[in-house]
Coordinates of C-alpha atoms (C1' of nucleotides) in Angstrom, one line a residue:
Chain A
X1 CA 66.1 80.8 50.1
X2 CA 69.7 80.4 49.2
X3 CA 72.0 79.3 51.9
X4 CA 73.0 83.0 54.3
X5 CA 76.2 83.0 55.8
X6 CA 75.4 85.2 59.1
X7 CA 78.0 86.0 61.4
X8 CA 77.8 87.3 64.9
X9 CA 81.2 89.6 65.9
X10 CA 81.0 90.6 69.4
X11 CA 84.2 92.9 71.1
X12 CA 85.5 91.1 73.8
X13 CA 84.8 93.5 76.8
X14 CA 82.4 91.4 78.5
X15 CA 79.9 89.0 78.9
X16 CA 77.0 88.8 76.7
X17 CA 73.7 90.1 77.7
X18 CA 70.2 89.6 76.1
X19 CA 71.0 92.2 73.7
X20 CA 73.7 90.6 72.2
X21 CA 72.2 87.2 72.5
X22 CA 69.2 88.1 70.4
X23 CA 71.6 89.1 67.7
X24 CA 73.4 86.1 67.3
X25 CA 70.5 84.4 67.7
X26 CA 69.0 85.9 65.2
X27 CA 72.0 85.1 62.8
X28 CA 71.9 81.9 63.7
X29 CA 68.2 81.2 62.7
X30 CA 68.6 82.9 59.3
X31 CA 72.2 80.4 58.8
X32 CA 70.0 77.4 60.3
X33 CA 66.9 78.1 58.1
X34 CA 68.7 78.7 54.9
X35 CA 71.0 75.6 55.8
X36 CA 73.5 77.9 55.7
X37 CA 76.7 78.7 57.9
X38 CA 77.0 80.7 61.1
X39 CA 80.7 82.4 61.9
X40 CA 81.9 84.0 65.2
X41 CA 84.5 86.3 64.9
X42 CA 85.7 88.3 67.0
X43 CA 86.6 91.8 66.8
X44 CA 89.5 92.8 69.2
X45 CA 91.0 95.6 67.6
X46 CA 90.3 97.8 70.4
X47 CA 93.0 97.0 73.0
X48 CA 92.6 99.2 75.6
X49 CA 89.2 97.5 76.0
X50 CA 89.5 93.9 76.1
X51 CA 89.1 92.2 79.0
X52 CA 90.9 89.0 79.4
X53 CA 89.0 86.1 79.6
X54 CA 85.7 87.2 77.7
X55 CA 86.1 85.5 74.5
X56 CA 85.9 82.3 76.3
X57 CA 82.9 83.7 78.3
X58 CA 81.4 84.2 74.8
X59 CA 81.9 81.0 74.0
X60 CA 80.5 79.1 76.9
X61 CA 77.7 81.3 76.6
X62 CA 76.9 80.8 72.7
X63 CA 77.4 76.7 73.5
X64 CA 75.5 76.6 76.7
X65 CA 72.8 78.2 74.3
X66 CA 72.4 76.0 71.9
X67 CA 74.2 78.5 69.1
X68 CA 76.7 76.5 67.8
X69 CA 78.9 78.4 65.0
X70 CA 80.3 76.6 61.7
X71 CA 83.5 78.8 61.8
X72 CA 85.5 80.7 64.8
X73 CA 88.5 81.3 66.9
X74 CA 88.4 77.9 68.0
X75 CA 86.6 76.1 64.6
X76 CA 88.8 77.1 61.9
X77 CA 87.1 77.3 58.4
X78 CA 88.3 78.7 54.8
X79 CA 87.8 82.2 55.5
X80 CA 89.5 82.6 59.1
X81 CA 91.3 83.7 60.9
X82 CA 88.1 84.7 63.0
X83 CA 90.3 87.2 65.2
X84 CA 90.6 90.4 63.5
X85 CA 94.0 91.3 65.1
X86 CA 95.3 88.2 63.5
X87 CA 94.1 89.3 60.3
X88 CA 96.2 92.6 60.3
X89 CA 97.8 91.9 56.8
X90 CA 94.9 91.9 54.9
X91 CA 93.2 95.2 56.1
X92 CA 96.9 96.4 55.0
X93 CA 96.2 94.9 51.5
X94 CA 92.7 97.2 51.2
X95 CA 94.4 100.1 52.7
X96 CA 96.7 100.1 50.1
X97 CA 94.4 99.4 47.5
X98 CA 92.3 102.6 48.5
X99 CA 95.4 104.5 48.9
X100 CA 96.5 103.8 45.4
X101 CA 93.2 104.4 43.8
X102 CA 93.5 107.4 45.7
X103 CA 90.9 107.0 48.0
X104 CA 92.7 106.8 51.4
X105 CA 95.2 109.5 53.1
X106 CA 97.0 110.2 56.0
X107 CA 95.3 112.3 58.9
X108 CA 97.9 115.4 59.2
X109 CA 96.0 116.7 62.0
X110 CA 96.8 115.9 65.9
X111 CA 94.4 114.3 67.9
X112 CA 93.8 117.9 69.9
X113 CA 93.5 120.0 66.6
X114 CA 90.6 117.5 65.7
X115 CA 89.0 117.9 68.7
X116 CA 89.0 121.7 68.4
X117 CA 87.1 121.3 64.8
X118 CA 84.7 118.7 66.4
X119 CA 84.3 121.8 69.8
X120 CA 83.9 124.2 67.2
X121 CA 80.9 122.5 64.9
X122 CA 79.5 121.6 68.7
X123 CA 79.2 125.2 69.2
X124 CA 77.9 126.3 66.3
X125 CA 75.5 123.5 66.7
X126 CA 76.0 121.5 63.5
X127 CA 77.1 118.0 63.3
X128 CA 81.0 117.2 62.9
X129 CA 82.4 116.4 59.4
X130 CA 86.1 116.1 59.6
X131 CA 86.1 116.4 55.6
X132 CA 85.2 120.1 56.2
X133 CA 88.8 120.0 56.7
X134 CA 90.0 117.7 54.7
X135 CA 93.6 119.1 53.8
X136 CA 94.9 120.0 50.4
X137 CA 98.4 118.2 51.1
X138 CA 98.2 115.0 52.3
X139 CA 102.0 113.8 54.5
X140 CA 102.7 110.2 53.0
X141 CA 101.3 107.7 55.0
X142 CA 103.9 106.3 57.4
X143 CA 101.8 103.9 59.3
X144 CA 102.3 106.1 62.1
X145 CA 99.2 108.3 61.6
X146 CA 95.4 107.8 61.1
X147 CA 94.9 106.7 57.5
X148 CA 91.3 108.2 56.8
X149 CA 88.6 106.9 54.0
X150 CA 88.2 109.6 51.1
X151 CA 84.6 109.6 50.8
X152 CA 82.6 110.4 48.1
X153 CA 79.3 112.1 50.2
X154 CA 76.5 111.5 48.1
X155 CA 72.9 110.5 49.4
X156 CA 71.9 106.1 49.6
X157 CA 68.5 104.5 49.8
X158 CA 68.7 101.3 50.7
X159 CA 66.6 98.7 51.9
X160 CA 67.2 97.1 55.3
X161 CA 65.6 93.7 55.8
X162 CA 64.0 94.8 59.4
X163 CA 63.5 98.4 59.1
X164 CA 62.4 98.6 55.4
X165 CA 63.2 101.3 52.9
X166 CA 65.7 103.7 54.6
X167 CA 67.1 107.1 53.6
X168 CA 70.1 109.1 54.2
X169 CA 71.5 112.3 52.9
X170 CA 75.2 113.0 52.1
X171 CA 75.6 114.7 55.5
X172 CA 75.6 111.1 56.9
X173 CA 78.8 110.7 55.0
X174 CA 82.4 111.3 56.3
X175 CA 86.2 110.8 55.9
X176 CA 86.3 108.2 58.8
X177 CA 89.0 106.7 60.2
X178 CA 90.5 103.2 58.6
X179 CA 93.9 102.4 60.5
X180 CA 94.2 103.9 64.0
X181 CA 97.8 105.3 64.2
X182 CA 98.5 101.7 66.5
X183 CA 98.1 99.9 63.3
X184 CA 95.0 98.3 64.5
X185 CA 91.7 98.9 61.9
X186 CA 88.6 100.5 62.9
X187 CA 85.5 98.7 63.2
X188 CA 84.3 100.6 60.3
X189 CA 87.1 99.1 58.1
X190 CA 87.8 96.2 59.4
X191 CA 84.5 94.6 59.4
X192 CA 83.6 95.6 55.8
X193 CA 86.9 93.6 54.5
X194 CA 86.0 90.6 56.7
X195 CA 82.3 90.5 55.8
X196 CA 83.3 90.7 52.2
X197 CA 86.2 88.3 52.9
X198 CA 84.2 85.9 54.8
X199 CA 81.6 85.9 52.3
X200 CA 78.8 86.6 54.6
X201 CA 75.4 87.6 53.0
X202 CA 73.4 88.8 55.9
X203 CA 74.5 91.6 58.8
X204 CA 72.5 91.4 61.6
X205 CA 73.4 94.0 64.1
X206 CA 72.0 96.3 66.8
X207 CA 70.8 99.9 65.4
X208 CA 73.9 101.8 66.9
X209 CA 75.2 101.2 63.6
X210 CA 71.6 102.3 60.9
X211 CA 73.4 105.7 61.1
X212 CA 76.8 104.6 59.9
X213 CA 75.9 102.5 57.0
X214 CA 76.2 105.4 54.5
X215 CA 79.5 105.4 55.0
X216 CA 79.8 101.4 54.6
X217 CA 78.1 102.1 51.7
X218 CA 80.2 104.2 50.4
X219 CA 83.4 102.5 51.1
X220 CA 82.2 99.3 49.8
X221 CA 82.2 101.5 46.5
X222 CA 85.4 102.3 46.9
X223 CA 86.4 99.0 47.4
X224 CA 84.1 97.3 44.6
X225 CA 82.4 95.1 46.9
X226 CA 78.7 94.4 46.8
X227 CA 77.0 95.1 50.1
X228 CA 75.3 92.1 52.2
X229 CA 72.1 92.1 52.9
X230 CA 71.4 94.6 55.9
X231 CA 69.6 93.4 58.9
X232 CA 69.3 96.2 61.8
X233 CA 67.8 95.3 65.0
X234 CA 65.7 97.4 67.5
X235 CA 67.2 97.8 71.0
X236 CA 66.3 95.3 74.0
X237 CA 65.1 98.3 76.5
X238 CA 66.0 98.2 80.5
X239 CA 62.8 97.2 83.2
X240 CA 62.2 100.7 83.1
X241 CA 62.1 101.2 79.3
X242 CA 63.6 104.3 79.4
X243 CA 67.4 103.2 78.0
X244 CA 68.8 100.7 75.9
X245 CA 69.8 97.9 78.1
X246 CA 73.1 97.8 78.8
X247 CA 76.1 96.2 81.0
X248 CA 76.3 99.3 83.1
X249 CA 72.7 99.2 83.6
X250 CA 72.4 96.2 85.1
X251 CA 71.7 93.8 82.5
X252 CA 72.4 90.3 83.4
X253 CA 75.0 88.2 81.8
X254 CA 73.0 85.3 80.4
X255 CA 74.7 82.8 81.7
X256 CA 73.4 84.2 85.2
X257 CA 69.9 83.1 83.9
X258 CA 71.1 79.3 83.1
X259 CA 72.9 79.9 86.5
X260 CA 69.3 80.5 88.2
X261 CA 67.9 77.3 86.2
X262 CA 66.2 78.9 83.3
X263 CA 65.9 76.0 80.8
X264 CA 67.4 77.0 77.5
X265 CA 64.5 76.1 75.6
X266 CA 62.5 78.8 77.9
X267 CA 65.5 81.5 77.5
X268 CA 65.9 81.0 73.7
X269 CA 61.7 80.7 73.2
X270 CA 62.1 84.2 75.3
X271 CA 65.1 86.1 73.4
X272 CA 63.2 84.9 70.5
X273 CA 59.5 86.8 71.0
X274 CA 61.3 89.8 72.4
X275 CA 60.6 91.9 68.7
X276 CA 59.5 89.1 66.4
X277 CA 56.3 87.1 66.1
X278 CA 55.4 84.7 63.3
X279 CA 51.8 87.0 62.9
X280 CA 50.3 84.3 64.7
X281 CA 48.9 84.3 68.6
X282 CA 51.8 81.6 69.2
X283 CA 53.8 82.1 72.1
X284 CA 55.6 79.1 72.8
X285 CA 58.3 77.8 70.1
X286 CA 60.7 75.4 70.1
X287 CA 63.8 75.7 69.0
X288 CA 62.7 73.9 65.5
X289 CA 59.7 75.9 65.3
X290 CA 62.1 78.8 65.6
X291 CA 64.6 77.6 62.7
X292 CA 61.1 76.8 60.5
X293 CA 59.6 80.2 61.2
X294 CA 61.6 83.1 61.3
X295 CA 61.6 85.4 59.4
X296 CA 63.6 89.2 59.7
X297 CA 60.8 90.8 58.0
X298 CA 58.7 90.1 60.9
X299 CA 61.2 91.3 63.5
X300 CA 59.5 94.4 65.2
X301 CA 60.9 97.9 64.4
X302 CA 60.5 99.3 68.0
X303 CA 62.5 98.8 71.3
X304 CA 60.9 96.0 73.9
X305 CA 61.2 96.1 77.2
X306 CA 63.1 93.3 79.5
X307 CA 59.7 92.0 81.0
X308 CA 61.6 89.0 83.6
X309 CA 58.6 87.9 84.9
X310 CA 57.5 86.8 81.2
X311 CA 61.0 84.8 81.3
X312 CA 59.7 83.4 84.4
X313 CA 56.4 82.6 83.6
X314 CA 57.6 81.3 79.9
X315 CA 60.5 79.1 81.8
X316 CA 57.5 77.2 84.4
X317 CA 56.0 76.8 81.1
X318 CA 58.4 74.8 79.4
X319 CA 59.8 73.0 82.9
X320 CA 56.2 71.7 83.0
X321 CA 56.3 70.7 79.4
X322 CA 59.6 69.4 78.6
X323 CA 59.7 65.6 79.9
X324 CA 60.5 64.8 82.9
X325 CA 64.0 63.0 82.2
X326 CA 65.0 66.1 80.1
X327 CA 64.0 68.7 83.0
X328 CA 66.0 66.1 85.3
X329 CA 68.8 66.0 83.2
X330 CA 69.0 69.9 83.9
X331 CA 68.4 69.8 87.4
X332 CA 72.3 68.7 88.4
X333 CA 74.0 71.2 90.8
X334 CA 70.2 72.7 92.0
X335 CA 69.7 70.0 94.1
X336 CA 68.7 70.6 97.9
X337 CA 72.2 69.9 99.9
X338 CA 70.2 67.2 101.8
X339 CA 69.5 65.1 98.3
X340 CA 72.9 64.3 98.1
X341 CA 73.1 60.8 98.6
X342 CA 69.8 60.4 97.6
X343 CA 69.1 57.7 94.7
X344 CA 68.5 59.1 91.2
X345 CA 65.0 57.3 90.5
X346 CA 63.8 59.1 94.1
X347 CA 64.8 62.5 92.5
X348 CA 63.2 61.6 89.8
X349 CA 59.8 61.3 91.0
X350 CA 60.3 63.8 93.5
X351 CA 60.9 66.4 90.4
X352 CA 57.8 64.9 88.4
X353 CA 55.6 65.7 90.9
X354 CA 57.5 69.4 92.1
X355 CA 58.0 70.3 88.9
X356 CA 54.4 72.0 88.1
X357 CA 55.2 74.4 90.9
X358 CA 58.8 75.7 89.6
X359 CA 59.4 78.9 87.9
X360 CA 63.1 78.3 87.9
X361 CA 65.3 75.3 88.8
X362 CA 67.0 77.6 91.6
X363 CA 63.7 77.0 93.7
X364 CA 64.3 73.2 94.0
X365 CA 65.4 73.3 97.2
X366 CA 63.0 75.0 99.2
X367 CA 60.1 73.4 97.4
X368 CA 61.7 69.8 98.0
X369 CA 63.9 69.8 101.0
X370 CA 61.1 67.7 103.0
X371 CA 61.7 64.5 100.8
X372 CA 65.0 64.0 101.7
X373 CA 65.5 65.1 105.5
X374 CA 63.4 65.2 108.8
X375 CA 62.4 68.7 109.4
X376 CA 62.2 69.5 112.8
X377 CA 58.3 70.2 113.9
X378 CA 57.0 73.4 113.4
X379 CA 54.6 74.4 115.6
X380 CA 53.5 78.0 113.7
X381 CA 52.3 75.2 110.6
X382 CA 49.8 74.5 113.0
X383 CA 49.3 77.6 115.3
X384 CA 48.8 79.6 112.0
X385 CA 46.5 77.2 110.1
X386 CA 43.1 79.1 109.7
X387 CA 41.3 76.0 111.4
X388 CA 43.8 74.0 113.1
X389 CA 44.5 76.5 115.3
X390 CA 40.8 76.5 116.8
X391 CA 42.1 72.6 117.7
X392 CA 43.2 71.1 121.1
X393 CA 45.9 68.7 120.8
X394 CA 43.8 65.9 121.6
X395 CA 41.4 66.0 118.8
X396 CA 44.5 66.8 116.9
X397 CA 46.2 63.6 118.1
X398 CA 43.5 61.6 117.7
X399 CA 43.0 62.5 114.0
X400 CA 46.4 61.2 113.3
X401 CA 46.3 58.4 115.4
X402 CA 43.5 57.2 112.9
X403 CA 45.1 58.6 110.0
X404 CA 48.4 56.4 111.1
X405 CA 46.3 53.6 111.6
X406 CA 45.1 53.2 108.1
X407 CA 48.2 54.3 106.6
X408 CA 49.9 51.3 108.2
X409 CA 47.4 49.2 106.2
X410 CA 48.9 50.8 102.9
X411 CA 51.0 49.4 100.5
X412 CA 51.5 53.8 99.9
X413 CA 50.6 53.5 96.0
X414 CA 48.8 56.4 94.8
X415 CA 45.9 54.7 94.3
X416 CA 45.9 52.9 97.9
X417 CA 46.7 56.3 99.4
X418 CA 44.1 58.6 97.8
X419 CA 41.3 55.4 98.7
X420 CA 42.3 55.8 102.4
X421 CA 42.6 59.6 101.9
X422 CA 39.2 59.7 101.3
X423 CA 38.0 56.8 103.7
X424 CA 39.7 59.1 106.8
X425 CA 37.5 61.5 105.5
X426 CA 34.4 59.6 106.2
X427 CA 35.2 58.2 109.4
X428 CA 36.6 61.2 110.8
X429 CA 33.7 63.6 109.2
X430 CA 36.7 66.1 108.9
X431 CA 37.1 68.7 106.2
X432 CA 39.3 67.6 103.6
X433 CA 41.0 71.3 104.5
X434 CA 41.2 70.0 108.2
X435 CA 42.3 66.6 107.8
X436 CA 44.6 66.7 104.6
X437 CA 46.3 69.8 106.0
X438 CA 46.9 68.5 109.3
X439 CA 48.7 64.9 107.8
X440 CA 50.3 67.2 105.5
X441 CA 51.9 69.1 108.0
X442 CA 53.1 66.6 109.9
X443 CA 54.4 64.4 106.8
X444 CA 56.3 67.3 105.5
X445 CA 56.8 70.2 108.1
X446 CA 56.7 72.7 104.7
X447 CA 54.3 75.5 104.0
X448 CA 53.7 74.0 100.7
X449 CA 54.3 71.1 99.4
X450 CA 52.8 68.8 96.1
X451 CA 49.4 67.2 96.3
X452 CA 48.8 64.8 99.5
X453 CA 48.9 61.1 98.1
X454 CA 51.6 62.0 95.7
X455 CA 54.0 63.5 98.4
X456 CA 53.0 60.3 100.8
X457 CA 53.5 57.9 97.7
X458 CA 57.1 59.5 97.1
X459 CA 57.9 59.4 100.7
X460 CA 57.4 56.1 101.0
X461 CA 55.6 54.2 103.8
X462 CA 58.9 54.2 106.4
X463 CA 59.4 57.8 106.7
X464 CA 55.4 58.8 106.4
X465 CA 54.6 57.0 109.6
X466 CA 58.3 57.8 111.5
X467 CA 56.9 61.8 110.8
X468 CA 53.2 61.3 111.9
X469 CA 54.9 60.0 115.0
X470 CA 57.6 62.6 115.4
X471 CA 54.4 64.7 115.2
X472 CA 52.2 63.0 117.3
X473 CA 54.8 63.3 120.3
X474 CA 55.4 67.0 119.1
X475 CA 51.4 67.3 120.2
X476 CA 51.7 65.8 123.7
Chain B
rG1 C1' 71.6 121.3 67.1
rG2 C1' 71.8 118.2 62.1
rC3 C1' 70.6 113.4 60.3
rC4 C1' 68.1 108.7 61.1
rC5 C1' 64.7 105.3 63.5
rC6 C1' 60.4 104.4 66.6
rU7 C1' 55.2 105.3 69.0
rU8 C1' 48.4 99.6 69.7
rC9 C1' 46.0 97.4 77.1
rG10 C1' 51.3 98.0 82.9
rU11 C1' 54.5 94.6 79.7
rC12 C1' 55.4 91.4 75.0
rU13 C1' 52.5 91.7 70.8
rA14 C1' 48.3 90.6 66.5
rG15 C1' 46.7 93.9 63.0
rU16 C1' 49.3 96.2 55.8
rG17 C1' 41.5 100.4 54.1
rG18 C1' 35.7 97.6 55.9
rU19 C1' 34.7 91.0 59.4
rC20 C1' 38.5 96.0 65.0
rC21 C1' 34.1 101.2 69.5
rA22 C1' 40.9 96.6 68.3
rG23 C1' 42.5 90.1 69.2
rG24 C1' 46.2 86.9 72.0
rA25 C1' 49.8 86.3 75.9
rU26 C1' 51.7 87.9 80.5
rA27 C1' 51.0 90.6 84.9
rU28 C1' 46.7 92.0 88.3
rC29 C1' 41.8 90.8 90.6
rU30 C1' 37.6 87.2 91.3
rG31 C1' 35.5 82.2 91.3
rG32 C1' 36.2 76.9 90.7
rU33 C1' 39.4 72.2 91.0
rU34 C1' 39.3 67.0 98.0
rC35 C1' 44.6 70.4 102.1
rU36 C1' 49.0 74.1 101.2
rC37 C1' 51.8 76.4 97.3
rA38 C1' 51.4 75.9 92.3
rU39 C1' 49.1 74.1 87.9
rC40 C1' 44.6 74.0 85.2
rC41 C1' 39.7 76.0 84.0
rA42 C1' 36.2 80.1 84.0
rG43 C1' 35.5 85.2 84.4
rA44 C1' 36.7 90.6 85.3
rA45 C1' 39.3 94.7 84.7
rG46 C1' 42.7 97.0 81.4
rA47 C1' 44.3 100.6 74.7
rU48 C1' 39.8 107.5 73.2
rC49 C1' 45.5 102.5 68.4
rG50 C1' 51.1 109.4 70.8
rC51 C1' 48.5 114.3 69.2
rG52 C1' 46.4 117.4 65.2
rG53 C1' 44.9 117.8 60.3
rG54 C1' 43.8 115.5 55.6
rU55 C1' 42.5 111.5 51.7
rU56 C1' 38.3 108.1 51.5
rC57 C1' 31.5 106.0 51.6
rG58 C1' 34.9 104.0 55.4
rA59 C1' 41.7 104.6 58.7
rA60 C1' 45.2 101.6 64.0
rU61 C1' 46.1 100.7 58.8
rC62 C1' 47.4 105.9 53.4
rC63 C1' 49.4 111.3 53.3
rC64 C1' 51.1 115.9 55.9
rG65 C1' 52.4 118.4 60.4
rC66 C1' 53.5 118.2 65.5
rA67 C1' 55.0 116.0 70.1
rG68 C1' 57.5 112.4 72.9
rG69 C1' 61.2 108.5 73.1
rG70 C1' 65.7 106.4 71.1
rG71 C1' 70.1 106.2 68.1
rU72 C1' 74.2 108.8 65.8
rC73 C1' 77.6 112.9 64.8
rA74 C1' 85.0 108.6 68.5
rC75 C1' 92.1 106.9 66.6
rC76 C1' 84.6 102.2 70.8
rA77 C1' 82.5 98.6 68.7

RNA sequence: GGCCCCUUCGUCUAGUGGUCCAGGAUAUCUGGUUCUCAUCCAGAAGAUCGCGGGUUCGAAUCCCGCAGGGGUCACCA
């Protein structure tokens, strides 16, 4: 395949959601695969929307994902600027152009007798064609009103590299708007002169936009450009799979999720089998696998549902694959408060033998609090254990005094620990569900915690016996 | 309302005329793994392939119609 140039042009209103994600990472495959380029530009000709601040949100966001971008705002290639409202003069240059082959005028219409033509096809129930009323004289364009796209409606069949063969009638075609009367382009416009401009071969976009490319078509006619491939993605539906998902609706900026300790590996692998498959039963891919096998034509054609409890289950997956120095590497700022002075190599192992147990990093520090500070004892560990609780303290204490008694023998490596594990077992003729519960309570005051002679091992001989005494005068 | 797109277990999906009275994953339930919570393993349950016609020896797969859902018809992208 010949190198693509893909490009992902997000508005900055916002934060990016999953939606928007999947597209760019989409884009970014097909650039990756083909060996390609990938461009972020950014589309900002809307004022009154931009919110300050989100193209660096978009930013962070594409780097803390991994989708790094060959050309931008901030990466400046041959084809930039990558802001479109610093690239004003050359949507001037194709306005004129169309204007003097005649295919551009000036709207002479206000704004409120437009509306009454779009009101008045609403009633009569039949979509709104502004050239219905395109006017016989044309005022000169002054820069000052709309300059509108003289379209030639005829029907298109094209091909779309997700959807397949599509269709559309010359109804689909209009005189829309090029240059708002602030001077500032359309999306319409402006994107068709960058993608030509920029040279990009593939547009990969959401399907908002399958029922406006008959007019792209069109004006790249009218403009004598050959059209890039099209790429149109289904929507990414809400929990309930009733509506696209959406800002409004809840959706999550995806920064949130790396916020929560989702492993980028786990969001991309996710993102990724939200609508496409290789046609295999393989779930899990890595980022490689992911450049090797994509492919748009395999990209479903119908919405899929937000399912986060596939996130989570894919995430535990690949915390519990990646190794352990790379999870670790992650785990930075989800740290328990009470790790904080705690050496680096004692994290370590704490998190190889925690880490089976996580769905996200976020739940590091109820699952490993224990292995860094004395929790006080809790008497309900006990009161509420199915067979503990038929116990008096005495045979209780006397349990751990014999449990404490071998354990001072140890030298509390695994192997030591699990042969006096099982030893206790013996002399105590005690139910591994008895005995291993009760020294687990006491060594760890948690609900839950990792297997026995691992947790003991990591705790370390000191701070096992100070508990099973803490405990033992807890039982008095 | 016009035009366009979509429709397989709850969810993500495999499947492009026969090996599919539909496979995998997840979620759920059950059992097992020396304690807990998980993991892992085994098993169960779960889809009349949106509905109705047709073509064919044979259809989830092809054709037609219908229904439902979504998108679009902005001086938003």
């Amino acid at each position: 395949m010949k190198p693509a140039r893909t490009r992902f042009a997000p508005s900055p209103t916002g934060f990016l959601h999953v939606g928007g994600v999947r597209t760019a990472l989409f884009a970014w495959l097909v650039a990756r695969q083909t060996g390609g380029q990938f461009i972020l530009r950014i589309e900002d000709t809307d004022r009154a929307r931009e919110v300050k601040g989100a193209e660096t949100h978009i930013i962070d966001s594409l780097r803390a994902l991994g989708l790094d971008y060959d050309e931008g705002p901030d990466l400046p290639g041959d084809y930039g600027p990558y802001r479109q409202t610093e690239r004003l003069d050359t949507y001037k240059t194709w306005a004129q152009t169309l204007l003097d082959a005649g295919r551009a005028y000036a709207d002479p219409y206000s704004p409120e007798e437009v509306q009454s033509f779009r009101e008045q096809a609403q009633k009569a129930k039949k979509p709104f064609l502004y050239r219905d009323h395109r006017p016989e004289q044309q005022p000169a364009w002054d820069g000052k009103r709309p300059l509108r796209f003289k379209s030639e409606p005829k029907a298109y069949d094209w091909q779309d590299a997700v959807m397949g063969k599509l269709h559309a009638g010359a109804e689909a075609i209009d005189d829309f708007i090029l240059i708002k009367s602030d001077g500032f382009p359309t999306y319409n416009f402006a994107h068709v002169v960058d993608d030509h401009e920029m040279a990009i071969t593939h547009v990969i976009r959401g399907q908002e936009f399958i029922a406006s490319v008959p007019n792209y078509l069109n004006l790249h006619e009218a403009l004598g450009f050959t059209p890039p491939v099209f790429a149109t993605m289904p929507h990414i539906l809400n929990e309930q799979g009733n509506k696209k998902l959406s800002k409004r609706d809840g959706a999550k900026d995806v920064l949130d999720y790396l916020k929560d300790g989702y492993l980028v590996e786990a969001l991309i692998n996710f993102i990724a089998s939200l609508g496409w498959n290789d046609g295999t039963t393989q779930e899990i891919f890595s980022r490689e696998e992911l450049i090797e096998r994509f492919s748009l034509d395999h990209v479903q054609r119908s919405g899929a549902r937000f399912d986060e409890r596939r996130l989570e289950w894919m995430d535990g997956h690949w915390i519990r694959t990646l190794d352990n120095d790379t999870v670790y590497s992650r785990c930075g700022g989800f740290w328990p408060e009470s790790a904080k002075d705690a050496p680096e190599d004692y994290k370590k192992q704490v998190l190889d033998i925690t880490r089976e147990r996580l769905k996200y990093l976020a739940e590091l520090p109820q699952q490993t609090d224990f292995f860094f500070v004395d929790l006080p004892v809790d008497p309900k560990l006990i009161d509420n254990h199915k067979q503990l609780k038929k116990m008096d303290n005495q045979e209780l204490k006397a349990m751990l005094e014999q449990a404490k008694a071998s354990l001072e023998q140890s030298d509390f490596s695994p192997i030591d620990l699990s042969k006096r594990l099982n030893q206790l077992l013996e002399q105590t003729g005690q139910k591994p569900a008895v005995l291993f519960s009760l020294i687990r309570i006491a060594t760890t005051q948690a609900p839950a915690s990792p297997g026995l002679a691992d947790t003991l091992a990591v705790l370390g001989k000191e701070r096992s016996l100070k508990r099973l005494h803490t405990q033992l005068d807890a039982l008095k």
